[in-house]
CSV table of C-alpha atoms in Angstrom, one decimal:
chain,number,residue,atom,x,y,z
P,1,MET,CA,-16.1,-27.3,3.7
P,2,ALA,CA,-15.3,-30.3,1.6
P,3,GLU,CA,-13.1,-29.9,-1.4
P,4,ARG,CA,-15.1,-27.8,-3.8
P,5,GLY,CA,-15.5,-24.0,-1.8
P,6,ARG,CA,-19.5,-23.1,-1.2
P,7,MET,CA,-20.1,-20.7,-4.5
P,8,PRO,CA,-22.4,-17.8,-3.3
P,9,ALA,CA,-25.7,-18.1,-4.6
P,10,GLY,CA,-25.6,-14.7,-6.8
P,11,VAL,CA,-22.7,-16.2,-8.2
P,12,ARG,CA,-24.2,-19.2,-9.5
P,13,ALA,CA,-26.9,-17.3,-10.8
P,14,LEU,CA,-24.6,-15.0,-13.1
P,15,VAL,CA,-23.3,-18.2,-14.4
P,16,ALA,CA,-26.1,-19.8,-15.3
P,17,GLU,CA,-27.4,-16.7,-16.9
P,18,VAL,CA,-24.1,-16.2,-18.8
P,19,MET,CA,-24.6,-20.0,-20.4
P,20,ARG,CA,-28.5,-19.5,-20.9
P,21,ARG,CA,-27.6,-16.3,-23.1
P,22,GLU,CA,-25.1,-17.9,-24.7
P,23,GLU,CA,-27.0,-21.1,-25.9
P,24,TYR,CA,-29.8,-18.5,-27.6
P,25,GLU,CA,-27.6,-15.8,-28.5
P,26,GLY,CA,-24.2,-17.0,-29.2
P,27,PRO,CA,-21.1,-17.0,-27.3
P,28,HIS,CA,-19.4,-14.0,-29.2
P,29,GLU,CA,-22.7,-11.7,-28.9
P,30,VAL,CA,-22.7,-12.1,-25.4
P,31,ALA,CA,-18.8,-11.5,-25.0
P,32,GLU,CA,-19.1,-8.3,-26.1
P,33,GLU,CA,-21.5,-7.4,-23.2
P,34,PHE,CA,-19.3,-9.1,-20.4
P,35,GLU,CA,-15.8,-8.2,-22.2
P,36,GLU,CA,-15.1,-5.6,-19.3
P,37,ALA,CA,-15.9,-8.1,-16.8
P,38,ALA,CA,-14.1,-10.8,-18.4
P,39,GLY,CA,-10.9,-8.5,-18.9
P,40,ALA,CA,-9.6,-5.2,-17.3
P,41,GLU,CA,-12.0,-6.3,-13.8
P,42,VAL,CA,-11.2,-9.8,-13.3
P,43,TYR,CA,-7.1,-9.4,-14.3
P,44,GLY,CA,-7.2,-6.4,-11.2
P,45,ARG,CA,-9.5,-7.7,-8.8
P,46,LEU,CA,-6.9,-11.4,-9.2
P,47,GLY,CA,-4.0,-9.3,-9.2
P,48,GLY,CA,-4.6,-7.3,-6.0
P,49,LEU,CA,-6.0,-10.6,-4.2
P,50,VAL,CA,-2.3,-12.3,-5.1
P,51,GLY,CA,0.3,-9.3,-5.6
P,52,MET,CA,1.5,-9.7,-9.0
P,53,PRO,CA,0.8,-7.0,-11.8
P,54,ALA,CA,-2.2,-7.8,-14.3
P,55,ASP,CA,0.0,-8.1,-17.0
P,56,GLY,CA,1.9,-11.1,-15.9
P,57,LEU,CA,-1.4,-12.9,-15.2
P,58,VAL,CA,-3.4,-15.9,-17.7
P,59,LEU,CA,-7.0,-17.0,-16.8
P,60,VAL,CA,-6.6,-20.5,-17.6
P,61,ALA,CA,-9.2,-23.6,-17.7
P,62,ASP,CA,-6.4,-26.2,-15.9
P,63,ALA,CA,-4.2,-24.7,-13.9
P,64,ASP,CA,-2.2,-28.1,-13.7
P,65,ALA,CA,-2.1,-28.2,-17.2
P,66,ALA,CA,-0.6,-25.0,-17.3
P,67,PHE,CA,1.9,-25.7,-14.7
P,68,ALA,CA,2.9,-28.9,-17.7
P,69,VAL,CA,3.1,-25.9,-20.7
P,70,LEU,CA,5.5,-23.7,-18.7
P,71,VAL,CA,7.5,-27.0,-17.2
P,72,GLY,CA,7.9,-27.8,-21.2
P,73,ARG,CA,9.2,-24.7,-22.2
P,74,LEU,CA,12.2,-25.0,-19.4
P,75,GLY,CA,14.3,-26.8,-21.8
P,76,LEU,CA,15.5,-29.1,-19.0
P,77,GLY,CA,18.9,-31.0,-19.9
P,78,ARG,CA,21.3,-33.7,-18.8
P,79,GLY,CA,22.9,-32.4,-16.3
P,80,ASP,CA,19.9,-29.7,-14.8
P,81,ARG,CA,18.3,-31.0,-11.1
P,82,VAL,CA,14.7,-30.4,-10.4
P,83,TRP,CA,13.5,-30.0,-6.5
P,84,THR,CA,10.1,-30.3,-5.6
P,85,THR,CA,8.9,-31.3,-1.5
P,86,PRO,CA,7.1,-34.3,0.1
P,87,PHE,CA,4.0,-32.1,0.0
P,88,GLU,CA,3.4,-32.3,-3.8
P,89,SER,CA,0.3,-33.3,-5.7
P,90,VAL,CA,0.2,-36.0,-7.9
P,91,GLY,CA,-0.8,-34.0,-10.6
P,92,ARG,CA,2.1,-31.5,-10.8
P,93,LEU,CA,4.8,-34.4,-9.7
P,94,SER,CA,3.9,-36.4,-12.7
P,95,VAL,CA,4.3,-33.0,-14.6
P,96,LEU,CA,8.1,-33.3,-13.7
P,97,THR,CA,8.4,-37.1,-13.5
P,98,ALA,CA,7.7,-37.2,-17.1
P,99,ALA,CA,9.7,-33.9,-18.3
P,100,CYS,CA,13.0,-35.1,-15.8
P,101,ALA,CA,12.3,-39.1,-17.9
P,102,ARG,CA,12.0,-37.4,-21.1
P,103,SER,CA,15.0,-34.9,-20.6
P,104,ARG,CA,17.0,-36.7,-18.3
P,105,ALA,CA,17.2,-34.7,-15.6
P,106,ARG,CA,17.5,-35.3,-12.1
P,107,LEU,CA,14.6,-35.2,-9.4
P,108,GLU,CA,15.5,-34.5,-6.0
P,109,THR,CA,13.1,-34.3,-3.3
P,110,VAL,CA,13.8,-31.1,-0.3
P,111,PRO,CA,13.5,-33.7,2.7
P,112,LEU,CA,11.9,-32.5,6.3
P,113,ARG,CA,13.1,-31.3,9.3
P,114,ALA,CA,12.2,-33.8,12.3
P,115,ASP,CA,8.8,-31.2,13.1
P,116,GLY,CA,7.8,-31.5,9.4
P,117,ASP,CA,9.1,-28.6,8.0
P,118,LEU,CA,10.8,-28.1,4.8
P,119,ASP,CA,15.1,-28.6,5.9
P,120,LEU,CA,16.1,-25.0,3.8
P,121,GLU,CA,19.3,-25.9,5.0
P,122,TRP,CA,19.5,-28.6,2.8
P,123,MET,CA,18.3,-26.5,0.5
P,124,ALA,CA,20.7,-23.5,1.1
P,125,ALA,CA,23.4,-26.7,1.3
P,126,ARG,CA,22.4,-28.1,-2.0
P,127,LEU,CA,21.9,-24.5,-3.9
P,128,ASP,CA,24.0,-24.0,-7.1
P,129,GLU,CA,23.4,-23.3,-10.7
P,130,ASP,CA,22.7,-27.2,-11.7
P,131,VAL,CA,19.1,-26.4,-9.8
P,132,ALA,CA,16.9,-25.5,-13.1
P,133,LEU,CA,13.3,-25.8,-11.2
P,134,VAL,CA,12.1,-25.5,-7.6
P,135,SER,CA,8.2,-26.5,-7.0
P,136,VAL,CA,7.0,-25.8,-4.0
P,137,THR,CA,3.1,-26.3,-3.1
P,138,HIS,CA,2.2,-23.6,-0.3
P,139,VAL,CA,-0.5,-25.3,1.4
P,140,PRO,CA,-1.3,-29.4,0.4
P,141,MET,CA,-4.7,-30.6,-0.6
P,142,GLY,CA,-3.4,-34.0,2.0
P,143,CYS,CA,-3.0,-31.4,5.1
P,144,GLY,CA,-2.9,-28.2,6.8
P,145,ILE,CA,0.4,-27.3,7.0
P,146,VAL,CA,1.6,-23.8,5.7
P,147,GLN,CA,5.1,-23.8,3.4
P,148,PRO,CA,7.4,-21.2,4.0
P,149,VAL,CA,7.1,-20.0,0.4
P,150,GLU,CA,9.0,-16.6,1.1
P,151,ALA,CA,11.5,-17.9,3.1
P,152,VAL,CA,12.3,-20.2,0.0
P,153,GLY,CA,12.1,-17.1,-2.8
P,154,ARG,CA,14.9,-15.6,-0.2
P,155,LEU,CA,16.7,-18.2,-0.6
P,156,LEU,CA,16.5,-18.8,-4.3
P,157,ALA,CA,17.0,-15.2,-5.7
P,158,GLY,CA,19.9,-14.4,-7.9
P,159,HIS,CA,19.9,-18.2,-8.7
P,160,ARG,CA,19.2,-19.5,-11.8
P,161,CYS,CA,16.7,-22.3,-10.7
P,162,LEU,CA,12.9,-20.8,-12.4
P,163,TYR,CA,10.7,-20.8,-8.8
P,164,ALA,CA,6.9,-22.4,-9.2
P,165,VAL,CA,4.6,-22.0,-6.3
P,166,ASP,CA,1.0,-24.3,-6.2
P,167,GLY,CA,-1.3,-21.3,-4.6
P,168,ALA,CA,-4.8,-23.8,-5.6
P,169,GLN,CA,-5.0,-24.2,-1.4
P,170,SER,CA,-4.0,-20.9,-0.1
P,171,VAL,CA,-5.4,-18.1,-2.5
P,172,GLY,CA,-8.6,-17.0,-0.7
P,173,GLN,CA,-7.5,-18.8,2.2
P,174,LEU,CA,-4.6,-17.3,3.0
P,175,PRO,CA,-3.3,-13.7,2.6
P,176,VAL,CA,-1.1,-14.5,-0.5
P,177,ASP,CA,1.9,-11.5,-2.0
P,178,GLY,CA,3.6,-13.5,-5.0
P,179,ARG,CA,6.1,-10.4,-5.3
P,180,ALA,CA,7.0,-10.8,-1.5
P,181,MET,CA,7.2,-14.8,-1.9
P,182,GLY,CA,9.9,-14.1,-5.1
P,183,CYS,CA,8.3,-16.8,-7.4
P,184,ASP,CA,8.5,-16.5,-11.4
P,185,VAL,CA,5.1,-18.8,-11.7
P,186,LEU,CA,2.4,-18.9,-9.1
P,187,THR,CA,-0.9,-21.1,-9.9
P,188,GLY,CA,-4.2,-21.4,-8.8
P,189,ASP,CA,-7.9,-22.3,-8.7
P,190,GLY,CA,-10.9,-20.5,-8.6
P,191,TRP,CA,-13.4,-23.0,-7.3
P,192,ARG,CA,-11.8,-23.9,-3.9
P,193,PHE,CA,-11.3,-20.8,-1.6
P,194,LEU,CA,-11.7,-18.3,-4.2
P,195,ARG,CA,-15.9,-19.9,-4.5
P,196,GLY,CA,-16.2,-19.5,-7.9
P,197,PRO,CA,-17.3,-22.1,-11.1
P,198,LEU,CA,-15.0,-25.2,-12.0
P,199,GLY,CA,-12.6,-24.9,-15.1
P,200,VAL,CA,-11.2,-21.5,-14.5
P,201,GLY,CA,-7.9,-21.1,-12.5
P,202,PHE,CA,-4.8,-18.8,-12.9
P,203,ALA,CA,-0.8,-18.6,-13.6
P,204,ALA,CA,0.9,-15.4,-12.2
P,205,LEU,CA,4.4,-14.9,-14.2
P,206,SER,CA,7.4,-13.2,-13.9
P,207,PRO,CA,8.9,-11.5,-16.6
P,208,ARG,CA,11.6,-14.1,-16.8
P,209,ALA,CA,9.0,-16.5,-17.2
P,210,ARG,CA,6.8,-15.0,-19.4
P,211,ALA,CA,10.1,-15.1,-21.7
P,212,LEU,CA,9.1,-19.0,-21.5
P,213,LEU,CA,6.1,-18.3,-23.6
P,214,ALA,CA,7.6,-15.8,-26.1
P,215,THR,CA,6.4,-18.5,-28.6
P,216,PRO,CA,2.6,-17.6,-30.1
P,217,ALA,CA,0.4,-20.4,-29.4
P,218,PRO,CA,-0.9,-22.4,-31.9
P,219,ALA,CA,-3.4,-20.8,-34.1
P,220,SER,CA,-5.9,-23.6,-33.1
P,221,ALA,CA,-5.9,-23.0,-29.6
P,222,MET,CA,-6.9,-19.0,-30.3
P,223,GLY,CA,-10.2,-19.6,-31.9
P,224,GLY,CA,-12.7,-19.1,-28.7
P,225,TRP,CA,-14.8,-16.0,-27.2
P,226,ALA,CA,-11.3,-14.3,-25.9
P,227,ALA,CA,-10.2,-14.4,-29.4
P,228,SER,CA,-13.0,-12.6,-30.9
P,229,THR,CA,-13.2,-9.7,-28.2
P,230,GLY,CA,-9.3,-9.3,-27.0
P,231,VAL,CA,-9.4,-10.0,-24.4
P,232,SER,CA,-6.5,-11.9,-23.0
P,233,GLY,CA,-3.8,-11.5,-19.8
P,234,GLY,CA,-0.6,-9.6,-20.1
P,235,VAL,CA,1.3,-12.2,-21.8
P,236,GLY,CA,0.0,-13.1,-24.8
P,237,SER,CA,-3.0,-14.7,-26.7
P,238,ALA,CA,-5.7,-16.9,-25.3
P,239,GLY,CA,-4.7,-20.5,-25.4
P,240,VAL,CA,-1.1,-19.9,-24.4
P,241,LEU,CA,-1.2,-22.0,-21.2
P,242,GLY,CA,-4.2,-24.2,-22.8
P,243,PRO,CA,-7.6,-24.4,-22.8
P,244,GLU,CA,-9.0,-21.1,-22.5
P,245,PRO,CA,-11.5,-20.9,-19.9
P,246,GLN,CA,-15.2,-20.5,-21.2
P,247,LEU,CA,-16.7,-17.1,-20.6
P,248,ALA,CA,-19.0,-18.2,-18.3
P,249,ALA,CA,-16.6,-19.5,-15.6
P,250,VAL,CA,-14.4,-16.3,-16.0
P,251,VAL,CA,-17.2,-14.1,-15.5
P,252,GLY,CA,-18.3,-16.0,-12.1
P,253,LEU,CA,-14.8,-15.9,-11.2
P,254,ASN,CA,-14.9,-12.3,-11.6
P,255,ALA,CA,-18.0,-12.0,-9.1
P,256,ALA,CA,-16.5,-14.2,-6.8
P,257,LEU,CA,-13.6,-11.9,-6.6
P,258,THR,CA,-15.9,-9.2,-5.6
P,259,ASP,CA,-17.5,-11.2,-3.0
P,260,GLN,CA,-13.9,-12.2,-2.0
P,261,ALA,CA,-13.1,-8.8,-1.4
P,262,GLY,CA,-16.1,-7.9,0.7
P,263,ILE,CA,-15.0,-11.0,3.0
P,264,GLY,CA,-11.3,-10.9,3.6
P,265,ALA,CA,-9.5,-14.2,4.5
P,266,VAL,CA,-10.8,-16.8,6.4
P,267,ASP,CA,-9.8,-15.2,10.2
P,268,GLY,CA,-6.9,-17.7,11.0
P,269,ALA,CA,-6.5,-16.3,14.5
P,270,GLY,CA,-10.4,-17.9,15.4
P,271,LEU,CA,-11.6,-20.7,13.3
P,272,TRP,CA,-8.2,-22.4,12.6
P,273,PRO,CA,-7.2,-23.2,16.2
P,274,LEU,CA,-11.1,-24.0,16.6
P,275,LEU,CA,-11.2,-26.5,13.9
P,276,ARG,CA,-8.2,-28.6,14.8
P,277,ALA,CA,-9.5,-28.5,18.8
P,278,ALA,CA,-13.3,-29.4,17.3
P,279,VAL,CA,-11.1,-32.4,15.8
P,280,GLY,CA,-8.4,-33.3,17.8
P,281,GLN,CA,-10.3,-33.5,20.9
P,282,VAL,CA,-12.2,-36.7,19.4
P,283,PRO,CA,-11.2,-39.6,21.0
P,284,GLY,CA,-9.1,-42.0,18.6
P,285,VAL,CA,-9.2,-39.6,16.1
P,286,GLU,CA,-5.5,-39.0,14.4
P,287,LEU,CA,-4.3,-35.7,12.7
P,288,ILE,CA,-2.0,-35.5,10.0
P,289,ALA,CA,-0.9,-31.9,10.8
P,290,PRO,CA,3.0,-31.8,10.1
P,291,GLY,CA,4.7,-28.2,10.6
P,292,ARG,CA,5.0,-25.4,13.1
P,293,VAL,CA,2.2,-23.6,10.8
P,294,GLN,CA,-1.3,-24.3,10.0
P,295,CYS,CA,-4.0,-23.4,8.3
P,296,GLY,CA,-8.1,-23.8,7.8
P,297,ILE,CA,-7.5,-27.4,6.5
P,298,VAL,CA,-7.3,-30.4,9.0
P,299,THR,CA,-6.7,-33.8,7.9
P,300,PHE,CA,-7.3,-37.0,10.0
P,301,HIS,CA,-8.0,-40.5,10.1
P,302,HIS,CA,-9.1,-43.1,12.4
P,303,PRO,CA,-6.9,-46.8,12.9
P,304,ARG,CA,-10.4,-48.7,12.2
P,305,LEU,CA,-12.9,-46.6,10.5
P,306,PRO,CA,-12.7,-46.1,6.9
P,307,ALA,CA,-12.2,-42.4,5.6
P,308,ALA,CA,-15.2,-43.1,3.1
P,309,LEU,CA,-17.5,-45.0,6.3
P,310,ILE,CA,-17.1,-41.1,8.0
P,311,ARG,CA,-17.5,-39.1,5.4
P,312,ARG,CA,-21.0,-40.8,4.3
P,313,GLU,CA,-21.8,-40.8,8.4
P,314,LEU,CA,-21.1,-37.4,8.3
P,315,ALA,CA,-22.7,-36.2,5.6
P,316,ALA,CA,-25.8,-38.4,7.0
P,317,ARG,CA,-25.5,-36.0,9.5
P,318,GLY,CA,-25.6,-32.8,7.8
P,319,VAL,CA,-21.8,-32.2,7.7
P,320,ALA,CA,-20.3,-31.9,4.5
P,321,VAL,CA,-16.0,-33.4,4.2
P,322,TRP,CA,-13.8,-34.9,2.0
P,323,LYS,CA,-12.6,-37.9,1.4
P,324,THR,CA,-8.8,-37.8,0.4
P,325,VAL,CA,-6.6,-40.6,-0.6
P,326,ALA,CA,-2.9,-41.5,-0.3
P,327,GLN,CA,-2.3,-41.0,-4.2
P,328,GLN,CA,-2.8,-37.5,-4.0
P,329,MET,CA,0.2,-36.7,-2.2
P,330,PRO,CA,2.1,-39.9,-2.7
P,331,LEU,CA,5.0,-38.3,-1.4
P,332,TYR,CA,3.4,-38.1,2.3
P,333,LEU,CA,0.9,-39.5,2.8
P,334,PRO,CA,1.8,-43.6,1.8
P,335,GLN,CA,5.2,-43.3,3.6
P,336,ARG,CA,3.2,-42.6,7.3
P,337,GLY,CA,0.8,-45.7,6.8
P,338,VAL,CA,-2.1,-43.6,5.6
P,339,THR,CA,-4.2,-45.1,2.6
P,340,THR,CA,-7.5,-43.0,2.5
P,341,ALA,CA,-8.2,-40.0,5.3
P,342,VAL,CA,-10.9,-37.2,5.5
P,343,ARG,CA,-10.2,-33.5,4.8
P,344,ALA,CA,-12.5,-30.9,7.0
P,345,SER,CA,-12.0,-26.8,6.2
P,346,VAL,CA,-13.7,-23.8,7.5
P,347,ASP,CA,-14.9,-20.0,5.0
P,348,ALA,CA,-15.8,-17.2,5.5
P,349,ASP,CA,-19.7,-18.8,6.2
P,350,HIS,CA,-18.4,-20.9,9.1
P,351,THR,CA,-18.8,-20.5,12.9
P,352,PRO,CA,-17.8,-21.6,16.2
P,353,HIS,CA,-21.5,-23.3,16.4
P,354,ASP,CA,-20.6,-25.2,13.0
P,355,LEU,CA,-17.4,-26.8,14.4
P,356,ALA,CA,-19.3,-27.8,18.0
P,357,ARG,CA,-21.7,-29.6,15.0
P,358,LEU,CA,-18.7,-31.1,13.7
P,359,THR,CA,-17.2,-32.4,16.7
P,360,GLN,CA,-20.9,-33.8,17.9
P,361,ALA,CA,-21.3,-35.3,14.8
P,362,LEU,CA,-17.7,-37.2,14.5
P,363,GLU,CA,-18.2,-38.1,18.2
P,364,ASP,CA,-21.1,-39.9,17.1
P,365,VAL,CA,-20.1,-41.5,14.1
P,366,ILE,CA,-16.9,-42.9,15.8
P,367,ARG,CA,-18.9,-44.1,18.5
P,368,THR,CA,-21.7,-46.0,16.7
P,369,ALA,CA,-20.3,-46.9,13.2
P,370,THR,CA,-19.4,-50.7,12.5
P,371,PRO,CA,-16.0,-51.0,10.2
P,372,ARG,CA,-16.2,-52.5,6.8
P,373,THR,CA,-14.3,-55.2,6.3
P,374,ALA,CA,-11.5,-53.7,5.1
P,375,ALA,CA,-10.0,-54.2,0.9
P,376,PRO,CA,-7.1,-54.2,-0.3
P,377,ALA,CA,-5.7,-50.8,-0.3
P,378,ARG,CA,-5.2,-49.4,-3.7
P,379,THR,CA,-1.9,-46.9,-4.6
P,380,SER,CA,-0.4,-45.7,-7.6
P,381,ALA,CA,2.9,-47.2,-8.6
P,382,LEU,CA,4.3,-43.6,-8.0
P,383,ALA,CA,3.2,-44.1,-4.2
P,384,ALA,CA,4.9,-47.7,-3.9
P,385,ALA,CA,8.5,-46.5,-5.7
P,386,ALA,CA,8.9,-43.8,-3.7
P,387,PRO,CA,11.4,-43.6,-0.6
P,388,ALA,CA,10.7,-42.4,2.4
P,389,MET,CA,10.8,-38.2,3.0
P,390,ALA,CA,12.0,-37.2,6.1
P,391,GLY,CA,15.2,-39.0,6.8
P,392,PRO,CA,18.1,-37.5,8.2
P,393,ALA,CA,18.9,-34.0,7.1
P,394,GLY,CA,21.9,-34.5,4.8
P,395,ALA,CA,20.4,-37.5,3.1
P,396,ALA,CA,19.4,-37.1,-0.5
P,397,ASN,CA,16.1,-37.8,-1.2
P,398,ASP,CA,15.6,-38.9,-4.6
P,399,LEU,CA,12.9,-40.0,-6.9
P,400,PRO,CA,13.4,-42.9,-8.6
P,401,THR,CA,14.3,-42.1,-12.2
P,402,ALA,CA,12.4,-43.8,-14.9
P,403,THR,CA,13.9,-46.1,-17.3
P,404,ARG,CA,13.3,-45.2,-21.3
P,405,PRO,CA,11.1,-47.7,-22.7
P,406,ALA,CA,13.0,-49.2,-25.9
P,407,ALA,CA,9.9,-48.6,-28.3
P,408,GLY,CA,6.4,-46.9,-28.3
P,409,ARG,CA,5.1,-43.7,-26.5
P,410,ARG,CA,7.3,-42.3,-24.0
P,411,HIS,CA,5.4,-40.6,-21.1
P,412,LEU,CA,4.3,-40.7,-17.4
P,413,THR,CA,2.1,-43.3,-16.7
P,414,LEU,CA,0.4,-43.9,-13.4
P,415,LEU,CA,-0.5,-47.5,-12.4
P,416,PRO,CA,-2.4,-49.0,-9.7
P,417,SER,CA,-1.0,-51.6,-7.8
P,418,LEU,CA,-2.6,-53.6,-5.5
P,419,THR,CA,-0.8,-54.0,-1.4
P,420,PRO,CA,-2.2,-56.0,1.4
P,421,ALA,CA,-4.4,-53.9,4.1
């Protein structure tokens, strides 16, 4: 699997049919027919999958945008501290950086231990009531580490801070239980390991997080199909966390969740070690695999061949993988000299035979491919400014604070900068 999960044929056909009927019959008329599938069914199935009550779920078009809304409602101020990790995605890191720049809060990055896991002792020693928000990615997009989100939740229990977990890469791949995590916010996408359509995700909220959304959403955000049928999550009207997803996407997600209930999560005891072995045994390939617990995602690079070339050559041999770039995980990959890498993952449709094909194809690519002349690598200004995150356990790994411009718009902008190859 590459970046996007393979949507089952039945789900794809259903999405196309709903869109066709919306065009000819009108969206509100079609919404009445699918009111149950786009309401109680999808919320119930999703709540059961992630271990969160259905009345705390909101379906959204963009999970990162929903996270941004929640952070904006948090009311950060001078003296507050926000914790992130080296594995934070660029989308969420941009939200946190901008929020701290506006509020004068301090953004700190939890360091890693020597084995690549989060340093929980560092967290325990520095946790106080100044920590207002802790954001942890369960499984990052740039490597296959599984972060100890439940242990973090136990550590934070009883403290002031809001605890947000990014489950985009874990929901549908790993067993996920928001209650066991003790998180206030769990967000995810419907189109990755859940194998639903693009344009639909979710936010699962604790009562404390729901209180942040007590203010009604603007009326202009509530004019879609959900408003016409009364369908919404338990925390308020459609649009409360940004634009609502299209009806066809929600109906497709419901169908994908039905399929997910039948197949369960990927067999972690079987295919995952085989995937790592399939890639790791190829001469010259370097795995990017920090931490003690790994999942069904393997990221690797080759010191001589660019990731784009490897991806294209594997595609020509019938193997789909994904190219990831350092900017997607700017606090980890650039500090380890990685500018681009290749990501492979498995889902329920894969077999050991597929992994043997991956090994054979990758060996062939490494043996026969000719590297192109390397162009100067691009990296973001955020990545270039980030400090090394794997320092001594007692060292403070703080992100640089942005200076407020004298005039003009005050928001975060990621500007590309050229660095030597």
